[in-house]
mmCIF file of C-alpha atoms in Angstrom:
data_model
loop_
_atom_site.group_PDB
_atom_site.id
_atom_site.type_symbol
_atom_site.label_atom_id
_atom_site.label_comp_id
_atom_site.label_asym_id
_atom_site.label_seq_id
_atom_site.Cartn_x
_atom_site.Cartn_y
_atom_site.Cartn_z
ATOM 1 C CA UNK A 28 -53.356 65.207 -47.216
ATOM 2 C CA UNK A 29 -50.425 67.039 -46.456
ATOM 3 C CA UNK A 30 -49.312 63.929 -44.130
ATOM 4 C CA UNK A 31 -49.857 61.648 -47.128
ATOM 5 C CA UNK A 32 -48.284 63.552 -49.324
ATOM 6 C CA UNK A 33 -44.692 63.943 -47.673
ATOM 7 C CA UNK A 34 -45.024 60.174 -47.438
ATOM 8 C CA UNK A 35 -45.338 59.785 -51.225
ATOM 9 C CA UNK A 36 -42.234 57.188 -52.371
ATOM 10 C CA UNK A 37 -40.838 57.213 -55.956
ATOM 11 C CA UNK A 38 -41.560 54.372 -58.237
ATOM 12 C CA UNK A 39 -38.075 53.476 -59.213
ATOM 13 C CA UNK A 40 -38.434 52.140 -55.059
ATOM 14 C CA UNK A 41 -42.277 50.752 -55.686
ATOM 15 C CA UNK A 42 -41.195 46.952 -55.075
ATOM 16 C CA UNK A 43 -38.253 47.439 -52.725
ATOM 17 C CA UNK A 44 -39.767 49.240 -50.242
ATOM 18 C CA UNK A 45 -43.367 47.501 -49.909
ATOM 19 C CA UNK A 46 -43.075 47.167 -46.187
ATOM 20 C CA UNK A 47 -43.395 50.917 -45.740
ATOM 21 C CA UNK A 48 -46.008 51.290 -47.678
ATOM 22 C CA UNK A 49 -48.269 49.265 -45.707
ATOM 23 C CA UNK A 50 -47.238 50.907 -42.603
ATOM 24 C CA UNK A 51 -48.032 54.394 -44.767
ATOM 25 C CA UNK A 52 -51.558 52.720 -45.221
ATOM 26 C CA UNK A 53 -52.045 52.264 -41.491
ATOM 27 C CA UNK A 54 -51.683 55.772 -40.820
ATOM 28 C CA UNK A 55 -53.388 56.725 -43.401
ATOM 29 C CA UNK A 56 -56.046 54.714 -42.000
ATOM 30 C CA UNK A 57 -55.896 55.853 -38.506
ATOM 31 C CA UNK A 58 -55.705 59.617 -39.761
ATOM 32 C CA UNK A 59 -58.386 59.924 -42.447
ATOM 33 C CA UNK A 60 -61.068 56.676 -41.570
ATOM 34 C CA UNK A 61 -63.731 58.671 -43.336
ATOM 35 C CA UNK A 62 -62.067 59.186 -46.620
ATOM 36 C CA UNK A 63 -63.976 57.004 -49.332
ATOM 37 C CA UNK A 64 -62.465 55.024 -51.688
ATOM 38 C CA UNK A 65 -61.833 57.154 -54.751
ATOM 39 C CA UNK A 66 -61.502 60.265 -52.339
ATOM 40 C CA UNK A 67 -58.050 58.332 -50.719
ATOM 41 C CA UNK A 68 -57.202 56.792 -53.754
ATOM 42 C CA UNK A 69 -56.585 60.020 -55.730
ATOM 43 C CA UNK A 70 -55.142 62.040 -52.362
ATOM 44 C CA UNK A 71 -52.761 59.048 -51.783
ATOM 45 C CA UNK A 72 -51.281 57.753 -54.982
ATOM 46 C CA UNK A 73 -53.446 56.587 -58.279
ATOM 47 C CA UNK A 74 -52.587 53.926 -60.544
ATOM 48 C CA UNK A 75 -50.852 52.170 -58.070
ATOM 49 C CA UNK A 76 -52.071 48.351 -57.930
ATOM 50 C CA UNK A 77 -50.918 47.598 -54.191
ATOM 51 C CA UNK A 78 -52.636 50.617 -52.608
ATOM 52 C CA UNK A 79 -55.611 50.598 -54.787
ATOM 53 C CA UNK A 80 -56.147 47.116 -53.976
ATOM 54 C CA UNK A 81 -56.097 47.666 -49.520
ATOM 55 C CA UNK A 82 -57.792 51.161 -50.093
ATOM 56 C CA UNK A 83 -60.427 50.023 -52.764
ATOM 57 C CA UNK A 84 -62.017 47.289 -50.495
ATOM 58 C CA UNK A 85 -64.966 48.085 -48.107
ATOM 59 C CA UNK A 86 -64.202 49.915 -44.614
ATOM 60 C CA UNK A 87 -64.542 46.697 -42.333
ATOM 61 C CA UNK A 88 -61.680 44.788 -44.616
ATOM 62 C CA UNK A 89 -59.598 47.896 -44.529
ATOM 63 C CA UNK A 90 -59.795 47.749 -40.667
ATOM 64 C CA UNK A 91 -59.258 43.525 -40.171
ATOM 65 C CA UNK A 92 -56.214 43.942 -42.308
ATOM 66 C CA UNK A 93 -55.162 46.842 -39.633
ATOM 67 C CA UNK A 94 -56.265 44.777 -36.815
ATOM 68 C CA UNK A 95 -54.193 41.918 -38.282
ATOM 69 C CA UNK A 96 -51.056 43.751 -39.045
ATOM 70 C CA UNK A 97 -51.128 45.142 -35.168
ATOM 71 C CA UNK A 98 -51.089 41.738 -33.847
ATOM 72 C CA UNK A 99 -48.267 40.555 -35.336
ATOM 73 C CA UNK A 100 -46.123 43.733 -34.706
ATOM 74 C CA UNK A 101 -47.370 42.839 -30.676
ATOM 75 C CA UNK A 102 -46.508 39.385 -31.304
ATOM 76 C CA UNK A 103 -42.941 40.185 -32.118
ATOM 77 C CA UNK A 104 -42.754 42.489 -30.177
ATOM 78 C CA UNK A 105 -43.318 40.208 -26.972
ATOM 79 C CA UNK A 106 -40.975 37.729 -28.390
ATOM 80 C CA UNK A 107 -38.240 40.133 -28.189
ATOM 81 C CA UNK A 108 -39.037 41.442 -24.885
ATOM 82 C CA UNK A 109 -38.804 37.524 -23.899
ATOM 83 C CA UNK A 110 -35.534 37.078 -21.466
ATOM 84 C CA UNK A 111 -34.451 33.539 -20.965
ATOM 85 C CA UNK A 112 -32.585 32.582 -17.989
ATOM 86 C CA UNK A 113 -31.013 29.165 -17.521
ATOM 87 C CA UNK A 114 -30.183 27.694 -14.225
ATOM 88 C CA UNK A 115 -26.998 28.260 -12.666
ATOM 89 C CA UNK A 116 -27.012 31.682 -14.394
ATOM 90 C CA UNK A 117 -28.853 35.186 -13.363
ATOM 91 C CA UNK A 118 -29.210 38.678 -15.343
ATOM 92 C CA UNK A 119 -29.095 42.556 -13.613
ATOM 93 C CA UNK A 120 -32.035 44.728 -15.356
ATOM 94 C CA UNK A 121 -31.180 48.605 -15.650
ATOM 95 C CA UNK A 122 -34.588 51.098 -17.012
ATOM 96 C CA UNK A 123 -33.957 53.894 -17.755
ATOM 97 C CA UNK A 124 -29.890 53.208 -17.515
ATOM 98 C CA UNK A 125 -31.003 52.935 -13.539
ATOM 99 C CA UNK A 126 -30.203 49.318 -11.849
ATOM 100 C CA UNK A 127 -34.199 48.065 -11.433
ATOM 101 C CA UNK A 128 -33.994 44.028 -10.702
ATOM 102 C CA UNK A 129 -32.018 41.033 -10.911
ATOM 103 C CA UNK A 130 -33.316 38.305 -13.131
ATOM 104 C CA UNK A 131 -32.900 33.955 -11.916
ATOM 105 C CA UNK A 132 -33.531 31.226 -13.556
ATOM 106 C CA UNK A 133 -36.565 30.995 -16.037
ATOM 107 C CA UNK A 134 -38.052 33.555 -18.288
ATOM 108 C CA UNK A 135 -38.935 36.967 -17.851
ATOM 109 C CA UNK A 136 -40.439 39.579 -19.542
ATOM 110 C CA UNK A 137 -38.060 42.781 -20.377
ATOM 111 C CA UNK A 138 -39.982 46.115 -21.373
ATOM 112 C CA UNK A 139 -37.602 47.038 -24.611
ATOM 113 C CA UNK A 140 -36.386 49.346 -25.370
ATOM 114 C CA UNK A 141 -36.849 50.813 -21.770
ATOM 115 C CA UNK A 142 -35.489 48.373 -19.788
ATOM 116 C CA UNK A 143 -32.188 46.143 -21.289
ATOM 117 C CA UNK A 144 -30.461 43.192 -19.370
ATOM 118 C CA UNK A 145 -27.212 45.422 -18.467
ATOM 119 C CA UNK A 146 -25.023 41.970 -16.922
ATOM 120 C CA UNK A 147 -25.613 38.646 -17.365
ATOM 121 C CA UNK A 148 -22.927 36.057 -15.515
ATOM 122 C CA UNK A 149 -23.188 32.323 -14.200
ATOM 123 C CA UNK A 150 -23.065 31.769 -10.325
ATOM 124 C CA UNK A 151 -21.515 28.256 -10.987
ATOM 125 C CA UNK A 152 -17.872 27.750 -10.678
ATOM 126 C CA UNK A 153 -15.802 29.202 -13.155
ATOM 127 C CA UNK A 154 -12.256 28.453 -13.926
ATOM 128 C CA UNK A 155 -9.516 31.534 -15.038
ATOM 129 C CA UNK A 156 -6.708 30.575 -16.809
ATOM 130 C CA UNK A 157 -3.435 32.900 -15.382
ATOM 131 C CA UNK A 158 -0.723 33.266 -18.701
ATOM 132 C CA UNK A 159 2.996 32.740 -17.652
ATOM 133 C CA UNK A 160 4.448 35.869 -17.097
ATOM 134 C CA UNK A 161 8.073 36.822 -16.058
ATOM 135 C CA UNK A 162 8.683 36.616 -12.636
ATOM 136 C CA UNK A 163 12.277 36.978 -10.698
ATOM 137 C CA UNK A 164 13.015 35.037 -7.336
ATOM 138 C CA UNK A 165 14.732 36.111 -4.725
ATOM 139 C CA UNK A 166 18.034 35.296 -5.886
ATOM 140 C CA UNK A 167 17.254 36.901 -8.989
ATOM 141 C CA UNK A 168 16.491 33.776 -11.073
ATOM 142 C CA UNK A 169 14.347 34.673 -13.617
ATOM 143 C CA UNK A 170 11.948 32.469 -14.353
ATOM 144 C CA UNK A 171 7.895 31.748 -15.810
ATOM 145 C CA UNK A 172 5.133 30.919 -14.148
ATOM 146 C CA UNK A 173 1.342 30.371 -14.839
ATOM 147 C CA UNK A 174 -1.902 29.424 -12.726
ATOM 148 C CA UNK A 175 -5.031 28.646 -12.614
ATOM 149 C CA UNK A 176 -8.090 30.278 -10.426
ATOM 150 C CA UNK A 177 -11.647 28.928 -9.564
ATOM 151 C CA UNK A 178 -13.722 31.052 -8.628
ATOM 152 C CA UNK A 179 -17.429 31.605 -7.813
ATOM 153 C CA UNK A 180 -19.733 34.802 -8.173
ATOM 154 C CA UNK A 181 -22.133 34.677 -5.103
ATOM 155 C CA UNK A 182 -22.980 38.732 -5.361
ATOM 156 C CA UNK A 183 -23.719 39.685 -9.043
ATOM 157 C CA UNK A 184 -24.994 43.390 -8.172
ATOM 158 C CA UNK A 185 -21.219 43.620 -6.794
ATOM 159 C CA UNK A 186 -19.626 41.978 -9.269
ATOM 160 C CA UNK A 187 -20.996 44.085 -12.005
ATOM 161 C CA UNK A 188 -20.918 47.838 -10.115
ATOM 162 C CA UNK A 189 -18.199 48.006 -7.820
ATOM 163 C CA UNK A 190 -15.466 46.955 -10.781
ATOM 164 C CA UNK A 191 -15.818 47.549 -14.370
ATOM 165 C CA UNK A 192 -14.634 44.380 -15.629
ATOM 166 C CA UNK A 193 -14.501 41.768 -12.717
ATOM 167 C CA UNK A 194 -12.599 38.897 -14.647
ATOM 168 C CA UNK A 195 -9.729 41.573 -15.288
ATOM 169 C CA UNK A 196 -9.344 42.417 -12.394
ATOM 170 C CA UNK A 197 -8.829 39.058 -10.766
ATOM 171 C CA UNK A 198 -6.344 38.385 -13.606
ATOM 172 C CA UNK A 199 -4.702 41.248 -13.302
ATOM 173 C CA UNK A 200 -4.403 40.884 -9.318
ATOM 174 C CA UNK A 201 -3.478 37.195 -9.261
ATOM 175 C CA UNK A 202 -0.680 38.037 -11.779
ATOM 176 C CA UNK A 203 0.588 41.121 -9.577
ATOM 177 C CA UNK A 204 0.357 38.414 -6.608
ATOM 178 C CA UNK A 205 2.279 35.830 -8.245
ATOM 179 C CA UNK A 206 4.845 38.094 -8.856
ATOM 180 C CA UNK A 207 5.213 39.282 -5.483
ATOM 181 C CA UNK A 208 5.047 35.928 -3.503
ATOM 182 C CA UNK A 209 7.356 33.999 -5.738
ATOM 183 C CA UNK A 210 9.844 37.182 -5.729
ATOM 184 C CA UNK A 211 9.675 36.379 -1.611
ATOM 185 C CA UNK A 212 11.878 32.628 -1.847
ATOM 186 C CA UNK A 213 15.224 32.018 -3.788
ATOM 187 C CA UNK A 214 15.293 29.511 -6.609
ATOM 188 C CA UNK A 215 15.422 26.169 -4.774
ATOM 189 C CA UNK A 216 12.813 26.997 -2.662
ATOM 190 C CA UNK A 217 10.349 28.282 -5.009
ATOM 191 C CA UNK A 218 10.122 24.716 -6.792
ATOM 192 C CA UNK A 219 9.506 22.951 -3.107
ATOM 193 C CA UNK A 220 6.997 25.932 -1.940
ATOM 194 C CA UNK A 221 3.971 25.086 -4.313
ATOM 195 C CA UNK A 222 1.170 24.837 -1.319
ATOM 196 C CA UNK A 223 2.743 27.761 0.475
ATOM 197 C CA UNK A 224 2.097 29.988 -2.774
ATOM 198 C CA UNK A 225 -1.319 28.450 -3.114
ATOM 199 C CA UNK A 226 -2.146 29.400 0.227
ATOM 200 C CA UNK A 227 -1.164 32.906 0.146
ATOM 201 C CA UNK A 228 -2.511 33.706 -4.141
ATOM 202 C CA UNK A 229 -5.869 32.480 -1.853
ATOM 203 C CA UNK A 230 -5.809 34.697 0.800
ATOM 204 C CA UNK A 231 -4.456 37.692 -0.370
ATOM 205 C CA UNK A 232 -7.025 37.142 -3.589
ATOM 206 C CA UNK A 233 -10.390 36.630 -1.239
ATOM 207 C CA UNK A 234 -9.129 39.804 0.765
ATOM 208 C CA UNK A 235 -9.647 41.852 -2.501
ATOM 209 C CA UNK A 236 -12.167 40.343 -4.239
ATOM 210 C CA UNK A 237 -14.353 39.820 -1.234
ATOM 211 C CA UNK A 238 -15.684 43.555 -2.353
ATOM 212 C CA UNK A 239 -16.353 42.576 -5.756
ATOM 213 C CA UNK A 240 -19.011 39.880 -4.866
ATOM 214 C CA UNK A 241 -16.956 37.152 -5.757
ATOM 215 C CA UNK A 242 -15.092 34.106 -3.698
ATOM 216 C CA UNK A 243 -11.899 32.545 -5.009
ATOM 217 C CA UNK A 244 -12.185 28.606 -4.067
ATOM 218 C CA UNK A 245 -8.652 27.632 -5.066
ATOM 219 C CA UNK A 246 -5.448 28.517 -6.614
ATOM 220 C CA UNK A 247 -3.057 25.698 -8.230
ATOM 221 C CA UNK A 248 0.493 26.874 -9.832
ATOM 222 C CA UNK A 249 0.604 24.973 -12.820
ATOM 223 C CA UNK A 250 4.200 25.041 -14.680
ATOM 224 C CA UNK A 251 7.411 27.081 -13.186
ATOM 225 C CA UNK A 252 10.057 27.025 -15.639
ATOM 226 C CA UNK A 253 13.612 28.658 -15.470
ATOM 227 C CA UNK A 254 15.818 29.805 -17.638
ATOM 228 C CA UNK A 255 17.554 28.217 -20.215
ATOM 229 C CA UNK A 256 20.699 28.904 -18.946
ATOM 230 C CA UNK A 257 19.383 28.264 -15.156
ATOM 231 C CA UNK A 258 18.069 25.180 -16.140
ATOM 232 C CA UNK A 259 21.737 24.387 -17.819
ATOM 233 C CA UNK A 260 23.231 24.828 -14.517
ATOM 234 C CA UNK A 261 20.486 23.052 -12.464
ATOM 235 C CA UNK A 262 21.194 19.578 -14.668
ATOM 236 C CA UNK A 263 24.833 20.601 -14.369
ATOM 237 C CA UNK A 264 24.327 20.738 -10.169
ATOM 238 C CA UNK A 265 21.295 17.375 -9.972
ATOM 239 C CA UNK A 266 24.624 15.598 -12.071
ATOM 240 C CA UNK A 267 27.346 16.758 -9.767
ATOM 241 C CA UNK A 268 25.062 16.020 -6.635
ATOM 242 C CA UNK A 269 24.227 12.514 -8.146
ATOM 243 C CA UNK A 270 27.805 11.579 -8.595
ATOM 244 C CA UNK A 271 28.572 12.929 -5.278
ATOM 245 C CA UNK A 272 25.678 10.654 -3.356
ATOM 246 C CA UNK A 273 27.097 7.857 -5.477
ATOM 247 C CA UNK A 274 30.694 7.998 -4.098
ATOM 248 C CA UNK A 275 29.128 8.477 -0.735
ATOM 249 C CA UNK A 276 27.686 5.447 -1.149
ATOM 250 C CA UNK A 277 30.260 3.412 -2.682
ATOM 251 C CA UNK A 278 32.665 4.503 0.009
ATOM 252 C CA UNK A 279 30.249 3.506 2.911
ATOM 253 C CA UNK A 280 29.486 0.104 0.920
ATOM 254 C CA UNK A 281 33.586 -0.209 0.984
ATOM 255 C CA UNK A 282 33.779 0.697 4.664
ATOM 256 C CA UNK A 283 30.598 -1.394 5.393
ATOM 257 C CA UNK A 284 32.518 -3.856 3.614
ATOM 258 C CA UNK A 285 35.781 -3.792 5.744
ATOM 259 C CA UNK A 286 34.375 -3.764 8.840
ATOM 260 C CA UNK A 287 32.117 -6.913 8.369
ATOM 261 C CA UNK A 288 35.170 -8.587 6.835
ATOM 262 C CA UNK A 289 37.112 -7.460 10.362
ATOM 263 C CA UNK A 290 34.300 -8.285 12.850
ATOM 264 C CA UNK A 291 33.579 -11.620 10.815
ATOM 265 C CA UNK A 292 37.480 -12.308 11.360
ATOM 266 C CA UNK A 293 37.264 -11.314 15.002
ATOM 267 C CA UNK A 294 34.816 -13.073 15.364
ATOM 268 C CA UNK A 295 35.717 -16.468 14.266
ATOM 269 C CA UNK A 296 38.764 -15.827 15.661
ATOM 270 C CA UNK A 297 36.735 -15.597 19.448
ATOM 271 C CA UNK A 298 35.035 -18.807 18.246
ATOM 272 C CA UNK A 299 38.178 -20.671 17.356
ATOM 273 C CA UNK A 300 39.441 -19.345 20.862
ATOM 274 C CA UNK A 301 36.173 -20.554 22.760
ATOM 275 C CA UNK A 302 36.534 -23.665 20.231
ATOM 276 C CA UNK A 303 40.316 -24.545 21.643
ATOM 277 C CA UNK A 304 39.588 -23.340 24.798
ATOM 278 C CA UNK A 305 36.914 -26.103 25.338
ATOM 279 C CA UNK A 306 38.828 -28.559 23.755
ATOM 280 C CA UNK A 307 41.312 -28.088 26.074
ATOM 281 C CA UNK A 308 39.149 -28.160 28.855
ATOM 282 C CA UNK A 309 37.508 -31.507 27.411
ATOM 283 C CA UNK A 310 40.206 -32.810 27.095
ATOM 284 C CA UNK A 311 42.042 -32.730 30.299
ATOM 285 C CA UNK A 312 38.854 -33.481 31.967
ATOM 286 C CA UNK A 313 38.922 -36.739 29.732
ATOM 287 C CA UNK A 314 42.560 -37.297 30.582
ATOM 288 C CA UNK A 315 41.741 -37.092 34.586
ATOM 289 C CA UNK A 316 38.487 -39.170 34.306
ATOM 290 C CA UNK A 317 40.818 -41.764 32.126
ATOM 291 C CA UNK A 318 43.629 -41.745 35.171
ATOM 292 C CA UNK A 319 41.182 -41.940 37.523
ATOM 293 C CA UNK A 320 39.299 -45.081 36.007
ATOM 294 C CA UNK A 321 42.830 -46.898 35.517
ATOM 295 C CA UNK A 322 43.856 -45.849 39.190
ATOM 296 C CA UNK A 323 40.608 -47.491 40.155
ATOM 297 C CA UNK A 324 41.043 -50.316 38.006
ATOM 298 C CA UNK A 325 44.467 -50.885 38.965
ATOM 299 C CA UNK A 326 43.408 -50.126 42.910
ATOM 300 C CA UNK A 327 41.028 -53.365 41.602
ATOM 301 C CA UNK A 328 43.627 -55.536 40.545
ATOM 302 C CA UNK A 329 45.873 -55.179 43.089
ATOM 303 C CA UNK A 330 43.573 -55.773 46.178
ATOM 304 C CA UNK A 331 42.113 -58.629 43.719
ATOM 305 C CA UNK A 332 45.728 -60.371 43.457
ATOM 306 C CA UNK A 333 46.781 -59.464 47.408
ATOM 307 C CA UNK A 334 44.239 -61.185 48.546
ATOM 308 C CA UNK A 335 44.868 -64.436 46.203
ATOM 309 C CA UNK A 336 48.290 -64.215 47.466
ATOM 310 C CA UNK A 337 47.175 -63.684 51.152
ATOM 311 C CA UNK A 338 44.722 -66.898 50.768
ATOM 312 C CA UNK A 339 47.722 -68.634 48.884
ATOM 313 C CA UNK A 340 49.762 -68.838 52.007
ATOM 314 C CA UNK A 341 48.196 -70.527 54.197
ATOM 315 C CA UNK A 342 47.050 -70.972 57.953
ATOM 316 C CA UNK A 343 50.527 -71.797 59.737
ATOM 317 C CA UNK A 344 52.273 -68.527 58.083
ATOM 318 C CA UNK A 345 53.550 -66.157 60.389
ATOM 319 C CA UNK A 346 55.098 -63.410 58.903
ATOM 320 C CA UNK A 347 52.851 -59.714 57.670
ATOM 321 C CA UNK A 348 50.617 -61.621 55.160
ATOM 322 C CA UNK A 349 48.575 -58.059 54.153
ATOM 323 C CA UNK A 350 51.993 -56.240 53.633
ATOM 324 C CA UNK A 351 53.866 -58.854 51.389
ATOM 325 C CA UNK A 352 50.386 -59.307 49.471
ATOM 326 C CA UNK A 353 50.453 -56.445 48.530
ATOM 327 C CA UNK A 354 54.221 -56.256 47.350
ATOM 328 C CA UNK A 355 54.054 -59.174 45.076
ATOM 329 C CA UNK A 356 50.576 -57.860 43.910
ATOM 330 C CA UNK A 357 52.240 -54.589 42.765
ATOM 331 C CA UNK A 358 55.577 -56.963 41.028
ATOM 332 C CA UNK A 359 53.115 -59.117 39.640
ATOM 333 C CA UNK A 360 50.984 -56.066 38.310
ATOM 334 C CA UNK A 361 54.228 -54.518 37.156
ATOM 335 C CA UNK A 362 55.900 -57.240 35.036
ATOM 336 C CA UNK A 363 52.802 -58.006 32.990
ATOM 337 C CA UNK A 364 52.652 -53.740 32.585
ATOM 338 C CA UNK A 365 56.256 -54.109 31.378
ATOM 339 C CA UNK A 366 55.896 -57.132 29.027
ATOM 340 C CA UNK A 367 52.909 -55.036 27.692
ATOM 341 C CA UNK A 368 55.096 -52.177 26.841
ATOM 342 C CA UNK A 369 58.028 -54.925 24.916
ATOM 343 C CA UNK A 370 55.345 -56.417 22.751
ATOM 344 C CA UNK A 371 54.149 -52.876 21.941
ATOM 345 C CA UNK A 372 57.974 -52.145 21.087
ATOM 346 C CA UNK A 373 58.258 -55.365 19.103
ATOM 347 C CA UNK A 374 54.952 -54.374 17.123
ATOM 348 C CA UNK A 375 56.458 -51.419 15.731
ATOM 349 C CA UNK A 376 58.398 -51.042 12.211
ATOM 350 C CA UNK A 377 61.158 -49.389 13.681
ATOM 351 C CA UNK A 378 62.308 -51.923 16.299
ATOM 352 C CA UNK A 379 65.564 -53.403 16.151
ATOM 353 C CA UNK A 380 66.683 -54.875 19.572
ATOM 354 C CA UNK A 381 64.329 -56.045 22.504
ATOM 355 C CA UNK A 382 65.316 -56.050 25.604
ATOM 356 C CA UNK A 383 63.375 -58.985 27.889
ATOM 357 C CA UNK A 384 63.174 -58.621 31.767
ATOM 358 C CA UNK A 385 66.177 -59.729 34.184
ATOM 359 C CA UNK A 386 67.400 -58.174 37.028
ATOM 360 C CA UNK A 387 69.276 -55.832 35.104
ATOM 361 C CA UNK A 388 66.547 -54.621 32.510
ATOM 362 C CA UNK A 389 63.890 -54.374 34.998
ATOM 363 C CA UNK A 390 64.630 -51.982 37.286
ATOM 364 C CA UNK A 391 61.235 -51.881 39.036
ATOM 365 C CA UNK A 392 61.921 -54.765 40.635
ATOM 366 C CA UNK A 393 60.301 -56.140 43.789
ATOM 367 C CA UNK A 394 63.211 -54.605 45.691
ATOM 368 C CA UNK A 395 62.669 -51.385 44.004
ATOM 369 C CA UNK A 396 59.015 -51.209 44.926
ATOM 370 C CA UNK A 397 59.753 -52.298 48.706
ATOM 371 C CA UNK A 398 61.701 -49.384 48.852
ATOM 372 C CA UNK A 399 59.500 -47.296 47.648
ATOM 373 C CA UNK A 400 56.509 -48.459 49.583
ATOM 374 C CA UNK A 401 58.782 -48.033 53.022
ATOM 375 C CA UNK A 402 59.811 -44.657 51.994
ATOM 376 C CA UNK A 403 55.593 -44.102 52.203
#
């Protein structure tokens, strides 16, 4: 009674608080079972329809009602101890505050409020975005640069006990990293060095967080921007540079220019050479083939007319018939090479006087040739 009693609610709170008063009913059930009706009734509260109406019905109803209300509280109570685990994710159990199991994929049954899922975290790849930050070069260029890390959590017992916050710490080391390997190369090479930071944000990353359970897969710089005033200067330079290649070049295309122009005129001036040289040559071989065809021809003509003179003498003469054959063959041969010559002359525009043969005009007469020929 004393139980019930301290239990009593005011009725100002009768219809707010009607879930408590069932739950006062239950006890007062499991405490008193052999109270009657009128007995609990008037020990409990009187006059009150909801209480009256659970405690005035027979003892078995009394105790379904119980029966009823305990199923549902161990219904929902199983549904909250449910633990759901998708794939590609897995869950660290702690009872008592103590580290007890690790949870995979499907569901599970937690024992609340004893046990509690303490870390829950995704063994897929994740991706960590690195903000730019203020970092100086070598050369003390300031300038910012951001990243981006993948990384995988194979360990999860690691990953949630040997650091306090594991995703922190990986940002807080690849920044501190970044900082330190871009502070290693001047300006110029920082832009050109993009693999060889990768490379070493990677290893010096997986050294570290090898103790933390997880592996870093890859590291990619994403922007690296200067200065506004560096980046003034840096257009100013790429400008200067470009005008500088592009005098270069027009000065080789000028000097490429020249000497093609001077090797072309060497050139055809070796051909024109070659060219005369031949025609030279040509031409005196023509000239000697064309002396040596008349020679023969007129080697021809006179053996042709010394031997017509020969035959023309007859049997009975006794003087050197081959000798004087031959001299009237060559005065024969050289009066019709000298009347040649005259009708040439008398051809011409020019030609005033014409001189015919005598013994005075032609001095290649047959006396002049028989001199000659004895000379020989």
């Amino acid at each position: 009674r004393m139980m019930m009693a301290t239990m009593k609610l005011p009725r100002s709170q009768k219809q707010s608080r009607r879930p408590f008063r069932l739950l006062k009913v239950l006890v007062l059930l499991c405490c008193a079972p052999n109270y009657s009706k009128i007995g609990a009734a008037s020990a409990y509260r009187q006059g009150d329809p909801f209480y009256s109406d659970i405690v005035g019905g027979t003892k078995p109803l009394i105790r379904k009602k119980a029966l009823k209300a305990c199923v549902v509280a161990a219904a929902w109570y199983s549904l909250s101890c449910l633990q759901v685990v998708t794939s590609g994710d897995e869950c660290l159990v702690e009872r008592f505050g103590k580290y007890n199991r690790k949870l995979g994929p499907g569901w599970h049954f937690v024992f609340k409020p004893f046990e509690c899922v303490s870390f829950h975290v995704t063994t897929r790849e994740q991706v960590l975005d690195v903000p730019p930050q203020q970092c100086y070069t070598l050369d003390n260029a300031p300038l910012r640069a951001d990243a981006v890390v993948y990384m995988r959590i194979h360990n999860i017992e690691a990953a949630r006990y040997n650091v306090q916050d594991v995703m922190l710490a990986i940002l807080n080391l690849c920044l501190t990293q970044l900082r330190e390997e871009v502070g290693k190369l001047t300006l110029d090479e920082s832009f050109s060095s993009r693999e060889r930071i990768n490379k070493e944000l990677l290893k010096n990353l997986n050294a570290v967080s090898a103790t933390w359970g997880v592996e870093i897969t890859r590291i990619e710089l994403q922007n690296m921007e200067p200065s506004r005033d560096i980046l003034t200067a840096m257009e100013l330079q790429m400008a200067a540079e470009r005008k500088k290649r592009a005098a270069i070049l027009r000065s080789e295309g000028e000097r490429a220019t020249l000497i093609n122009e001077a090797e072309g005129r060497a050139s055809a001036t070796i051909a024109n050479a070659q060219a005369q040289k031949q025609t030279v040559l040509l031409r005196a071989q023509a000239e000697a083939e064309r002396q040596m065809v008349e020679a023969n021809g007129l080697k021809t003509a006179i053996s042709i007319v010394a031997k017509s003179l020969s035959d023309s003498y007859g049997a009975g003469y006794d003087g050197n018939r081959a000798k004087e054959s031959v001299e009237g063959a060559i005065q024969f041969l050289s009066l019709i090479r000298y009347l040649e010559t005259q009708a040439q002359f008398s051809s011409s525009e020019g030609t005033k006087v014409l001189m015919f043969p005598s013994k005075n005009t032609l001095p290649m007469t047959y006396g002049g040739l028989k001199f000659l020929l004895d000379d020989e």
